[in-house]
Coordinates of C-alpha atoms in Angstrom, one line a residue:
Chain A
X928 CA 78.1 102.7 127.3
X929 CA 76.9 104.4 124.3
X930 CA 78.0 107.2 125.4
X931 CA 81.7 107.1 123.0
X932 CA 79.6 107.6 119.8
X933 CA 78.0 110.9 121.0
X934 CA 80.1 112.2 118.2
X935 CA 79.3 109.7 115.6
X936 CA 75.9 110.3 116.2
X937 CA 75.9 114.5 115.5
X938 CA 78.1 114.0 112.4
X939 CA 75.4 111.5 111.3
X940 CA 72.5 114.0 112.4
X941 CA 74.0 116.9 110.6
X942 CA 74.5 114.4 107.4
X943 CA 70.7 113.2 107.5
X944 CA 69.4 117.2 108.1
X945 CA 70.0 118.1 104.6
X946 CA 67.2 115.8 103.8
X947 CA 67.3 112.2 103.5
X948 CA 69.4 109.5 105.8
X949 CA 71.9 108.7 103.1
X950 CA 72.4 105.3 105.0
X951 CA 68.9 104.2 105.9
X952 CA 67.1 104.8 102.7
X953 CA 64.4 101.9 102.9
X954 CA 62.7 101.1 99.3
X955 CA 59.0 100.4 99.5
X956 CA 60.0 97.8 96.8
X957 CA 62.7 96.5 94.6
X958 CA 61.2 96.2 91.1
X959 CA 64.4 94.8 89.2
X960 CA 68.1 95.2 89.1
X961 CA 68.2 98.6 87.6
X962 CA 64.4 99.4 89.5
X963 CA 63.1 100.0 92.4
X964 CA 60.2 102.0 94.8
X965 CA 61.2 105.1 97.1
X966 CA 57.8 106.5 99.1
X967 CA 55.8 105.7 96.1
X968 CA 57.8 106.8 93.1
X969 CA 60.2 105.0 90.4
X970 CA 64.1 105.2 91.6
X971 CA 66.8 104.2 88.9
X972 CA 69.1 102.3 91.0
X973 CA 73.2 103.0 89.9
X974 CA 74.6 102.1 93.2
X975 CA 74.1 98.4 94.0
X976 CA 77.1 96.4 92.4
X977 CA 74.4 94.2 90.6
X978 CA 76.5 93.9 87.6
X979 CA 76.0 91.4 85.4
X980 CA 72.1 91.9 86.8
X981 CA 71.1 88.5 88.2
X982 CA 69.1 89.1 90.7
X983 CA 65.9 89.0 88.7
X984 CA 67.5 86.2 86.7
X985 CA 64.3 83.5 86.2
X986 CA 66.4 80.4 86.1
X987 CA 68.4 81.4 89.6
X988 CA 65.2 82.2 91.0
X989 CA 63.5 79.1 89.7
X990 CA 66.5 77.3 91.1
X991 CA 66.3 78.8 94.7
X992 CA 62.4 78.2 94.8
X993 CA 63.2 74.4 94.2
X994 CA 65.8 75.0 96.9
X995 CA 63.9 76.7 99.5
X996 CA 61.2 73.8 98.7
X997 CA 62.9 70.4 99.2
X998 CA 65.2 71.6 102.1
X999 CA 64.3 74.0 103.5
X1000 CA 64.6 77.6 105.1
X1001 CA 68.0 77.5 106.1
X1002 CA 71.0 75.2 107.4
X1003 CA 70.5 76.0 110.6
X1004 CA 74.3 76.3 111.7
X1005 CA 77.9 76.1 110.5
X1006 CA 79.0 72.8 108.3
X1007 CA 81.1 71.3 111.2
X1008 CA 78.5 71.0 113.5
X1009 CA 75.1 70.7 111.5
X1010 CA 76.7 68.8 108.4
X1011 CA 77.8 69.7 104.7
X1012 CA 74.1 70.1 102.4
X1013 CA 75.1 68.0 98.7
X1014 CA 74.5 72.0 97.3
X1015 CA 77.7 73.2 99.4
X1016 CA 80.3 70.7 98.0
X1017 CA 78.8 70.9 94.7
X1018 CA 79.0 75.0 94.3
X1019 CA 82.3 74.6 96.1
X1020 CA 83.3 72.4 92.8
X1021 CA 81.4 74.3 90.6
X1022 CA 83.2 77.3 91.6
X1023 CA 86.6 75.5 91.6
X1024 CA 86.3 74.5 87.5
X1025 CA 84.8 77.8 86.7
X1026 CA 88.2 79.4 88.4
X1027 CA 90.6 76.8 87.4
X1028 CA 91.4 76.0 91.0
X1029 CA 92.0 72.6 92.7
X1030 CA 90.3 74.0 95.8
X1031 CA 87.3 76.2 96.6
X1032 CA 85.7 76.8 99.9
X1033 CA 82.6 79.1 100.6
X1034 CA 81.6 81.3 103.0
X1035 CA 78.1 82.8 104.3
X1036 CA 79.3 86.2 103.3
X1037 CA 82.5 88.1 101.5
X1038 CA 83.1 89.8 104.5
X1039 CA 83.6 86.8 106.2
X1040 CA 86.1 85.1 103.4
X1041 CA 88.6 87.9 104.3
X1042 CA 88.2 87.5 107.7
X1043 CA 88.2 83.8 107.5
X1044 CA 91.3 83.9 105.2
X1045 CA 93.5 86.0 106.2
X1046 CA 93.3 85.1 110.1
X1047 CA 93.6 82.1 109.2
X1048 CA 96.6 82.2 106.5
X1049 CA 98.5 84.6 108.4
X1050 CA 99.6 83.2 112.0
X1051 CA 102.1 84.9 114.5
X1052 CA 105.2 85.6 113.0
X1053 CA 104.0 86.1 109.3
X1054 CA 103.3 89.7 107.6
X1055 CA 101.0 90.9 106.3
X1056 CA 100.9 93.4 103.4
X1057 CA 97.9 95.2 102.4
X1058 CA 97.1 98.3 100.3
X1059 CA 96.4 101.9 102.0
X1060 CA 93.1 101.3 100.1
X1061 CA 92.0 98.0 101.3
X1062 CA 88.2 97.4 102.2
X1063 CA 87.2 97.2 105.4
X1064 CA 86.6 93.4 105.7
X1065 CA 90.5 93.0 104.6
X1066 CA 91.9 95.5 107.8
X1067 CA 89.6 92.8 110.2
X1068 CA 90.8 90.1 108.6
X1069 CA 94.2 91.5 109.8
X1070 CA 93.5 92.7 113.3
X1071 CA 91.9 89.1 113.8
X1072 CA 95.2 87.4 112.4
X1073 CA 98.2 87.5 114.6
X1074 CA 100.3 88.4 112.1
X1075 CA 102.5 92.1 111.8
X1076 CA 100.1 94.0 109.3
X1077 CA 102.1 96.5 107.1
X1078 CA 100.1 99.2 104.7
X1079 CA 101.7 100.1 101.2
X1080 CA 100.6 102.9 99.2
X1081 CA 97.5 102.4 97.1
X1082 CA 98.7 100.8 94.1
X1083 CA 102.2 101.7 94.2
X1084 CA 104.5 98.5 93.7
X1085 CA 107.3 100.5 94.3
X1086 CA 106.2 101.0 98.3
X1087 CA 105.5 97.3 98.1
X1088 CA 109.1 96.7 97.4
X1089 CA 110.3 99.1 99.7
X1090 CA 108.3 97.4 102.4
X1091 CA 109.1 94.1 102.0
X1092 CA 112.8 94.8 101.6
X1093 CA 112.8 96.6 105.3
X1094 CA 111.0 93.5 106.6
X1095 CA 113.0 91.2 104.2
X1096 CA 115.0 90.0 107.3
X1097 CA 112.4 89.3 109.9
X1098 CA 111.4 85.4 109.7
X1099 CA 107.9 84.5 108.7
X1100 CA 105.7 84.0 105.5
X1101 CA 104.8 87.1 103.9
X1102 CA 101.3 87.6 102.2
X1103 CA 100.7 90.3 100.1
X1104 CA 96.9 91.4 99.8
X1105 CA 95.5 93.3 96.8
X1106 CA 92.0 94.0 95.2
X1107 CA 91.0 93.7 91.4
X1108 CA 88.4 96.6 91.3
X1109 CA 88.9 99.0 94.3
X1110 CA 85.6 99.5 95.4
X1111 CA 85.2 103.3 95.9
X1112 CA 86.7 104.6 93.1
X1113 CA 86.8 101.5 90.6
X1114 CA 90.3 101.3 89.9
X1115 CA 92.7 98.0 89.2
X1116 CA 95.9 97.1 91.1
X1117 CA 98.9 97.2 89.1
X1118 CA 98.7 93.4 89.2
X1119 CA 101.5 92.3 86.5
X1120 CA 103.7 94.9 88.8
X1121 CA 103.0 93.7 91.8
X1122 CA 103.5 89.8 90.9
X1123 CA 107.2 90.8 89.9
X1124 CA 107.8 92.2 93.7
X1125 CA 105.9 89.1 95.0
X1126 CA 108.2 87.1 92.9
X1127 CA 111.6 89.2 94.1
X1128 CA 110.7 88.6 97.7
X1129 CA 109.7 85.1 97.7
X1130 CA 106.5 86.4 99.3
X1131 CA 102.7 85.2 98.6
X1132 CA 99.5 86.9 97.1
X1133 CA 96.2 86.8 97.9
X1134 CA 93.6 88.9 95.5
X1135 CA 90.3 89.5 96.3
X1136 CA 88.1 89.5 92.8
X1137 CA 84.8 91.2 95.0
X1138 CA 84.2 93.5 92.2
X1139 CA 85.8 92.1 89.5
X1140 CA 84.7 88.5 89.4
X1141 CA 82.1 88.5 86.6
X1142 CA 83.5 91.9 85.4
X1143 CA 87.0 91.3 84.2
X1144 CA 88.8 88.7 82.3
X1145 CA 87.6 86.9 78.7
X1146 CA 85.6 84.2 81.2
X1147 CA 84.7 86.7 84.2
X1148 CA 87.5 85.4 86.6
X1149 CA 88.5 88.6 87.3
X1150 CA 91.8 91.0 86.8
X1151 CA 94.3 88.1 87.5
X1152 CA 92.7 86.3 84.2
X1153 CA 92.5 89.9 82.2
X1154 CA 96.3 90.6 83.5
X1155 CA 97.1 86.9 82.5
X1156 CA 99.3 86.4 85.9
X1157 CA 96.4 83.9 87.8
X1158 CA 99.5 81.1 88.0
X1159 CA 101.2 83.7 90.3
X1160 CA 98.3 84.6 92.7
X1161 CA 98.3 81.9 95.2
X1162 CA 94.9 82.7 96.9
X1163 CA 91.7 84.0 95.2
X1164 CA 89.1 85.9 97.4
X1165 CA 85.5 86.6 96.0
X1166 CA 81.8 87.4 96.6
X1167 CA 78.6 86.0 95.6
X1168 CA 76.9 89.6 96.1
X1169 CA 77.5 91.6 93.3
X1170 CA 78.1 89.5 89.8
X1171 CA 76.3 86.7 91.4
X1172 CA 73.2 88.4 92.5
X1173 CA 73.1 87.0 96.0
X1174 CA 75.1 86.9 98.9
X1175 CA 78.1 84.7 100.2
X1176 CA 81.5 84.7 99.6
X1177 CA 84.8 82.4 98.3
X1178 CA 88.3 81.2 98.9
X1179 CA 90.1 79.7 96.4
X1180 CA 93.5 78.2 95.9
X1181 CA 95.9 75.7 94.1
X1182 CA 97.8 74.8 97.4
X1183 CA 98.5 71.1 98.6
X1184 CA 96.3 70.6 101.7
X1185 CA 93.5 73.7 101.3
X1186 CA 91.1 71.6 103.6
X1187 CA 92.8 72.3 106.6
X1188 CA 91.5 76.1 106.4
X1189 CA 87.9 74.4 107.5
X1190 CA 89.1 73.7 110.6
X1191 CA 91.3 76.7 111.0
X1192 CA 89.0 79.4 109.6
X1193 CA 86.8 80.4 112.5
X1194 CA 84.5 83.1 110.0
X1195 CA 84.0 79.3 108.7
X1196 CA 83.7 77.4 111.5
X1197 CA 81.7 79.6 113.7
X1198 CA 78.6 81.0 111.7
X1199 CA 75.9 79.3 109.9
X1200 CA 76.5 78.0 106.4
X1201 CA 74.9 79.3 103.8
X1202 CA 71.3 78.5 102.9
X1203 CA 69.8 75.9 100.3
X1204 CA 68.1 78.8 98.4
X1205 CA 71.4 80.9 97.9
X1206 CA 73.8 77.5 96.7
X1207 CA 71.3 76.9 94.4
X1208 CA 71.3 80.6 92.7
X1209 CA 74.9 80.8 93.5
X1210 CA 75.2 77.6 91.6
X1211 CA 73.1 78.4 88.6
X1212 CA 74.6 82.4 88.2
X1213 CA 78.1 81.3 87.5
X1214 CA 76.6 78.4 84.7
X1215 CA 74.2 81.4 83.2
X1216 CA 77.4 83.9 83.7
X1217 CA 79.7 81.5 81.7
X1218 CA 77.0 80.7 79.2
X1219 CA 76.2 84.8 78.7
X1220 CA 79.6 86.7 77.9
X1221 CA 77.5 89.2 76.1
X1222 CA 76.3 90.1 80.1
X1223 CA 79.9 91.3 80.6
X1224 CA 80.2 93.2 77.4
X1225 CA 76.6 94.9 77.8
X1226 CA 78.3 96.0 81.6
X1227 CA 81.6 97.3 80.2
X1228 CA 79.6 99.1 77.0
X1229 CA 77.6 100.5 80.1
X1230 CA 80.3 101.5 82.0
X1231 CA 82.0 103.4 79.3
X1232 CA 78.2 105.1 78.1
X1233 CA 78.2 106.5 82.2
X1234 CA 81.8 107.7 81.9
X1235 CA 81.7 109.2 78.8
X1236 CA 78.4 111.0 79.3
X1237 CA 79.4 112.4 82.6
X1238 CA 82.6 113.3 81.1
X1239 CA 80.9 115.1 78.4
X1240 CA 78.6 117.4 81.0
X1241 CA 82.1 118.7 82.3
X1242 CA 82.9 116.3 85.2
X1243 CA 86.2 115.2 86.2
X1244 CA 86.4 111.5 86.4
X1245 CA 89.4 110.1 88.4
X1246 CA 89.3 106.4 86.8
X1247 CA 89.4 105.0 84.1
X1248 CA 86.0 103.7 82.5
X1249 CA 84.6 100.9 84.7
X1250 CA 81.6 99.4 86.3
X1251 CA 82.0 101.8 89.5
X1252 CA 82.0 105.2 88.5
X1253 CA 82.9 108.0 91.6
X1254 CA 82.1 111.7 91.2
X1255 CA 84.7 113.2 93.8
X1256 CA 83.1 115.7 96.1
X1257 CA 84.5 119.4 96.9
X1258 CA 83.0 118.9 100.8
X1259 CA 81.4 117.0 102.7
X1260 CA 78.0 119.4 102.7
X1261 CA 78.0 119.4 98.8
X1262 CA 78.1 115.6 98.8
X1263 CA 75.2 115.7 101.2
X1264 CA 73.1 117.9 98.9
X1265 CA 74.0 116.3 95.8
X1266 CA 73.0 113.1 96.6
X1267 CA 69.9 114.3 98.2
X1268 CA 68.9 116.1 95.2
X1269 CA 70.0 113.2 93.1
X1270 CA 67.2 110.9 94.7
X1271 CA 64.6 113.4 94.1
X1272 CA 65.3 113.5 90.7
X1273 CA 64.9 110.2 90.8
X1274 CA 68.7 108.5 90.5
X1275 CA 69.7 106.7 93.6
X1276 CA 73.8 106.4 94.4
X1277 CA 75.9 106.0 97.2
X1278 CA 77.0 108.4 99.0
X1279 CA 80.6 107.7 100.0
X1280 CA 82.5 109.6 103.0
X1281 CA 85.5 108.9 104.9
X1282 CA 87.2 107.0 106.4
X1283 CA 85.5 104.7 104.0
X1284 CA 87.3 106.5 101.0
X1285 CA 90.3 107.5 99.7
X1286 CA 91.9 109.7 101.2
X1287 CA 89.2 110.7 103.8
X1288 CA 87.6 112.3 100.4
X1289 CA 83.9 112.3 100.0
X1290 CA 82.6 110.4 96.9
X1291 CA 79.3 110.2 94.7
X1292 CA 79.6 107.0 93.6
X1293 CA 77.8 105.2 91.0
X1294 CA 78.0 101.3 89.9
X1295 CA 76.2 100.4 86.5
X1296 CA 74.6 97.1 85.4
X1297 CA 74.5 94.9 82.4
X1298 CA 70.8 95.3 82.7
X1299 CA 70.4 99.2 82.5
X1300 CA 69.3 100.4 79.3
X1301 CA 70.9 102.9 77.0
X1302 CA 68.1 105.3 77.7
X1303 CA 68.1 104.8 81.7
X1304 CA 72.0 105.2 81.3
X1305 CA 71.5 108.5 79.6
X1306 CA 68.0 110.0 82.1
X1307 CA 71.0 109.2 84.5
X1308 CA 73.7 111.3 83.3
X1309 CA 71.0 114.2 82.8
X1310 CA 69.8 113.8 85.8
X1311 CA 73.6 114.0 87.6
X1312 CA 74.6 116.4 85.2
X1313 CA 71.1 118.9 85.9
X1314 CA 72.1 118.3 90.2
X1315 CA 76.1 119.1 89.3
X1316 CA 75.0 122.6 87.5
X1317 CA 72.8 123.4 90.3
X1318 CA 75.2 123.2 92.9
X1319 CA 77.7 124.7 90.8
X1320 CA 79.9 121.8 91.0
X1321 CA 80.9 120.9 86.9
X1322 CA 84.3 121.3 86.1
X1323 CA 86.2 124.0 88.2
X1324 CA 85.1 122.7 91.9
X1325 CA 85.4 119.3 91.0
X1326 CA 88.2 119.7 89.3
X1327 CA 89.7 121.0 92.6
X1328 CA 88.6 118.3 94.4
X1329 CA 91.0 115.9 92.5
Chain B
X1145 CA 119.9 105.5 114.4
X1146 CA 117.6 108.2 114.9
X1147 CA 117.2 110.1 118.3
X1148 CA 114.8 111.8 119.6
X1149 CA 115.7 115.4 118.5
X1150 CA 116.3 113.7 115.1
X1151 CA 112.9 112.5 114.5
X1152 CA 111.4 115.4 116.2
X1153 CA 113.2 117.6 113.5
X1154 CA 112.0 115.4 110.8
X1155 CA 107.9 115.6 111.4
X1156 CA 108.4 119.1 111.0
X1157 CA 109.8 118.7 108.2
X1158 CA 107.4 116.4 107.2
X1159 CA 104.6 118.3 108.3
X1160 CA 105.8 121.6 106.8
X1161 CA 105.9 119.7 102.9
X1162 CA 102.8 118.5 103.6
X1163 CA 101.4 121.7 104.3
X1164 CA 99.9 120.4 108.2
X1165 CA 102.1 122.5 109.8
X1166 CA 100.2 124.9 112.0
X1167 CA 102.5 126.1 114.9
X1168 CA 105.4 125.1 117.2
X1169 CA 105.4 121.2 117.0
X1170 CA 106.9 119.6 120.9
X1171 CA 106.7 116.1 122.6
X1172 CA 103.3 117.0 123.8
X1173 CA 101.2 118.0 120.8
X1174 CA 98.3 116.1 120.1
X1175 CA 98.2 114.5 116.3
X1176 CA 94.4 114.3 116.2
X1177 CA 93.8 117.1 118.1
X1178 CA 96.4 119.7 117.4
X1179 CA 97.3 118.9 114.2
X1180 CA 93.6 119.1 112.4
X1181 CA 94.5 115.5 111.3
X1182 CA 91.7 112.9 110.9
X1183 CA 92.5 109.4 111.6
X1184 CA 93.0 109.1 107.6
X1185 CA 95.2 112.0 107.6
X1186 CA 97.0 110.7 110.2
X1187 CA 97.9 107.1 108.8
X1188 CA 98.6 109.1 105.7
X1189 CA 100.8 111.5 107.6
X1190 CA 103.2 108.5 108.7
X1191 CA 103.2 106.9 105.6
X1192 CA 104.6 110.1 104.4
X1193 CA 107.1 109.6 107.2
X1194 CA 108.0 106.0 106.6
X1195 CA 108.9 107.0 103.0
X1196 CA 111.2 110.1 104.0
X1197 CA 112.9 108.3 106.6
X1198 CA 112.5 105.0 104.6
X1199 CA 111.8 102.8 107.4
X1200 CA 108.5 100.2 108.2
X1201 CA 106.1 101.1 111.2
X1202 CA 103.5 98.0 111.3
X1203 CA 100.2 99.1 112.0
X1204 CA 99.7 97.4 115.0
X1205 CA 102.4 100.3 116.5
X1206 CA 99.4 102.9 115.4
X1207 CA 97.5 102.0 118.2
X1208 CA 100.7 104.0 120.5
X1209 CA 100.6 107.0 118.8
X1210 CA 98.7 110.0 120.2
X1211 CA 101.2 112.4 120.7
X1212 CA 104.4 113.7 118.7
X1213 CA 106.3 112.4 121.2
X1214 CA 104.7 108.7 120.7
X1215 CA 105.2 109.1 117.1
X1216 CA 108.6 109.8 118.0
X1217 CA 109.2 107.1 120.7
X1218 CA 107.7 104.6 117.6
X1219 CA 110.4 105.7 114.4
X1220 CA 113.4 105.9 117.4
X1221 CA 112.9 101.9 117.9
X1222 CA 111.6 101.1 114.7
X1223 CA 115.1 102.9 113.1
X1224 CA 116.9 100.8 115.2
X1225 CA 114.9 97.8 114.7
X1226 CA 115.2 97.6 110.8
X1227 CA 119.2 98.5 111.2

């Protein structure tokens, strides 16, 4: 039975043998968000998407302690069997104002609001049109949908157009799926762009905020706010696992009769809901990220401080600045070695190889939060500037690797 | 439409601009195998073709393709399809 990922299991054997298991690292402790404990000595952590740093956040944890305390461990099933908890409709609304949304419905993770939404939104005889570059829980979403899936290139509204116009005379609703921040590399979708083709073909658009929820926009909604087109995006997808310091995840939507996706949406229907102690943080990150812009300008000043200061060693930086920043890697044996060396030094990333990436490509990548410090921002570029001369990889090598 | 030796005529091309090509290309060769493509350099590789020969292939037609000849089996009715 097992026998099909005899493969998978030497390319992950010759990928661990340079030293660490780049996907099994196991802290001894988490200290903070920008902390924690690797066999006994300090780690600075730049690759867990805790960007505006709530985690730690007192009030959310006071909140979920309160939570966890009057109900309970956990829900103990989904919320059309065991029940809707007062916390769930009350995020779900909390949520709705904060996006300017008629309609909100949550999910126990962001994985499962792309499945959930997407199977559900697109039936037999619709299309579906996603980027080359979509995450992972967006192609499932599609397989599980019945609809005809159709791949345009990564950011190129152009192939978008293209696309549609070749399927412009099949019947059907058509449902064009794009991210804010792409997660590997950190770059936007050409969103103002890509609202014109939606608009040519009569066609729908879904965009999933993951990474840029908190991030982007003057209130944190995301790239849709920051592009100023959120009146043309018809469904808004989003996570409670990066910005909001926990996990879960969000649909969201202006439409007349959103409530039928609860009994449509099986990733909603079939799983347990989410528990007390995650509603409650959930609830009280988005009040302490509205009431804390200077969280999102400490992120992008920190974002800029990583890009310029790797920049300035002599690497070659493929995005602009953002929260996520990806050191491309000439091989796959380099990128093994140079994140292995990384955590010695003390700087744990993520290590990013294909299919997972663009293009196959193997990444370093790094994502910053509000919460690091100037000085732990600049031990970090050091540190990744110190492994990059060692292996001989600043400037000409990476530069190839473009 | 696009026949057979039509298509066949244009991976080659296709493969040749983007620099894949390694030998004689027939009905029979192997993309994964043969070609050195991983399953990203494949989807990539006919995306590249759906551009030159401006047509749509829906991913759920990927599943098909193994060989050059199922590639070209796939742009044959998918020509004729979006004409």
């Amino acid at each position: 039975m097992l026998e099909k990922f005899r493969a998978l299991r030497a390319e992950h054997a010759a990928v661990s043998a340079a030293g660490r298991d780049p996907f099994g690292v196991a802290f001894d402790t988490v200290l903070s968000a920008t902390e924690a404990v690797l066999e006994g000595r300090r780690v600075l952590l730049l690759g867990t998407n805790n960007y505006l740093g709530l985690t730690f956040d007192p009030d959310c944890i006071e909140d979920a302690a309160e939570a966890v305390r009057s109900l309970g461990t956990g829900t103990t099933g989904s919320r059309i069997a065991n029940g809707t908890y007062g916390g769930h409709a009350a995020l779900e609304a909390r949520l709705a104002r904060f996006l300017g949304r008629r309609s909100a419905m949550v999910f126990t993770t962001g994985y499962q609001a792309n499945l959930g939404a997407l199977a559900a939104l697109a039936g037999r005889g619709d299309h579906l049109l996603l980027d080359a570059d979509s995450h992972a829980s967006i192609y499932d979403g599609a397989r599980l949908s019945a609809a005809q899936v159709t791949r345009f290139r990564h950011n190129d509204p152009d192939d978008l157009r293209r696309r549609l116009r070749h399927l412009s005379s099949q019947p059907g609703e058509k449902l064009i799926v794009a991210e804010g921040i792409y997660s590997m590399l950190g770059d936007t979708a050409p969103l103002r762009e890509i609202v014109e083709v939606k608009r040519e073909a009569g066609a729908w658009l879904l965009v999933d905020e993951a990474h840029s929820l908190g991030v982007l926009g003057e209130s944190g909604r995301g790239l849709a706010e920051a592009e100023g087109v959120e009146a043309e995006v018809d469904f808004v997808v989003g996570t409670f696992s990066k910005s909001l310091g926990a996990i879960g995840g969000f649909l969201a939507s202006d439409l007349d009769g959103f409530d039928a996706l609860r009994l449509s949406a099986r990733a909603y229907m079939f799983t347990a809901s989410l528990p007390p102690s995650t509603v409650a943080s959930v609830t009280r990150a988005i009040e302490v990220m509205e009431a804390r812009p200077e969280l999102r300008e400490a992120l992008r000043r920190n974002g800029q401080r990583l890009h310029a200061g790797l920049s300035a060693a002599g690497f070659m930086l493929g995005a602009m600045p953002s929260p996520i920043v990806s050191l491309p890697m000439p091989d796959r044996e380099r990128a093994v070695l140079f994140w292995n060396r990384l955590l010695e030094a003390g700087v744990y990333a993520n290590l990013a190889l294909g299919p997972a990436t663009p293009g196959g490509k193997p990444l370093l990548r790094m994502s910053v939060s509000a919460l690091l410090t100037p000085a732990q921002i600049d031990a970090a570029v050091l540190a990744v500037a110190r492994t990059g001369e060692a292996l001989g990889l600043i400037g000409t090598a990476l530069e190839a690797a473009e | 439409m696009l026949d057979e030796q039509a298509a066949l005529r244009e991976i080659t091309a296709a493969l040749e601009e983007s620099g894949k090509l390694t030998g004689p290309v027939t009905m029979e060769t192997s993309i994964l195998h043969d070609l050195n493509l991983d399953s990203v350099g494949a989807i990539d590789f006919v995306m590249l073709l759906e551009t030159r020969l401006d047509t749509v292939i829906p991913m759920d037609r990927m599943a098909e393709i193994e060989t050059i000849g199922d590639l070209v089996r796939v742009l044959t009715s998918q020509a004729s399809a979006a004409n």
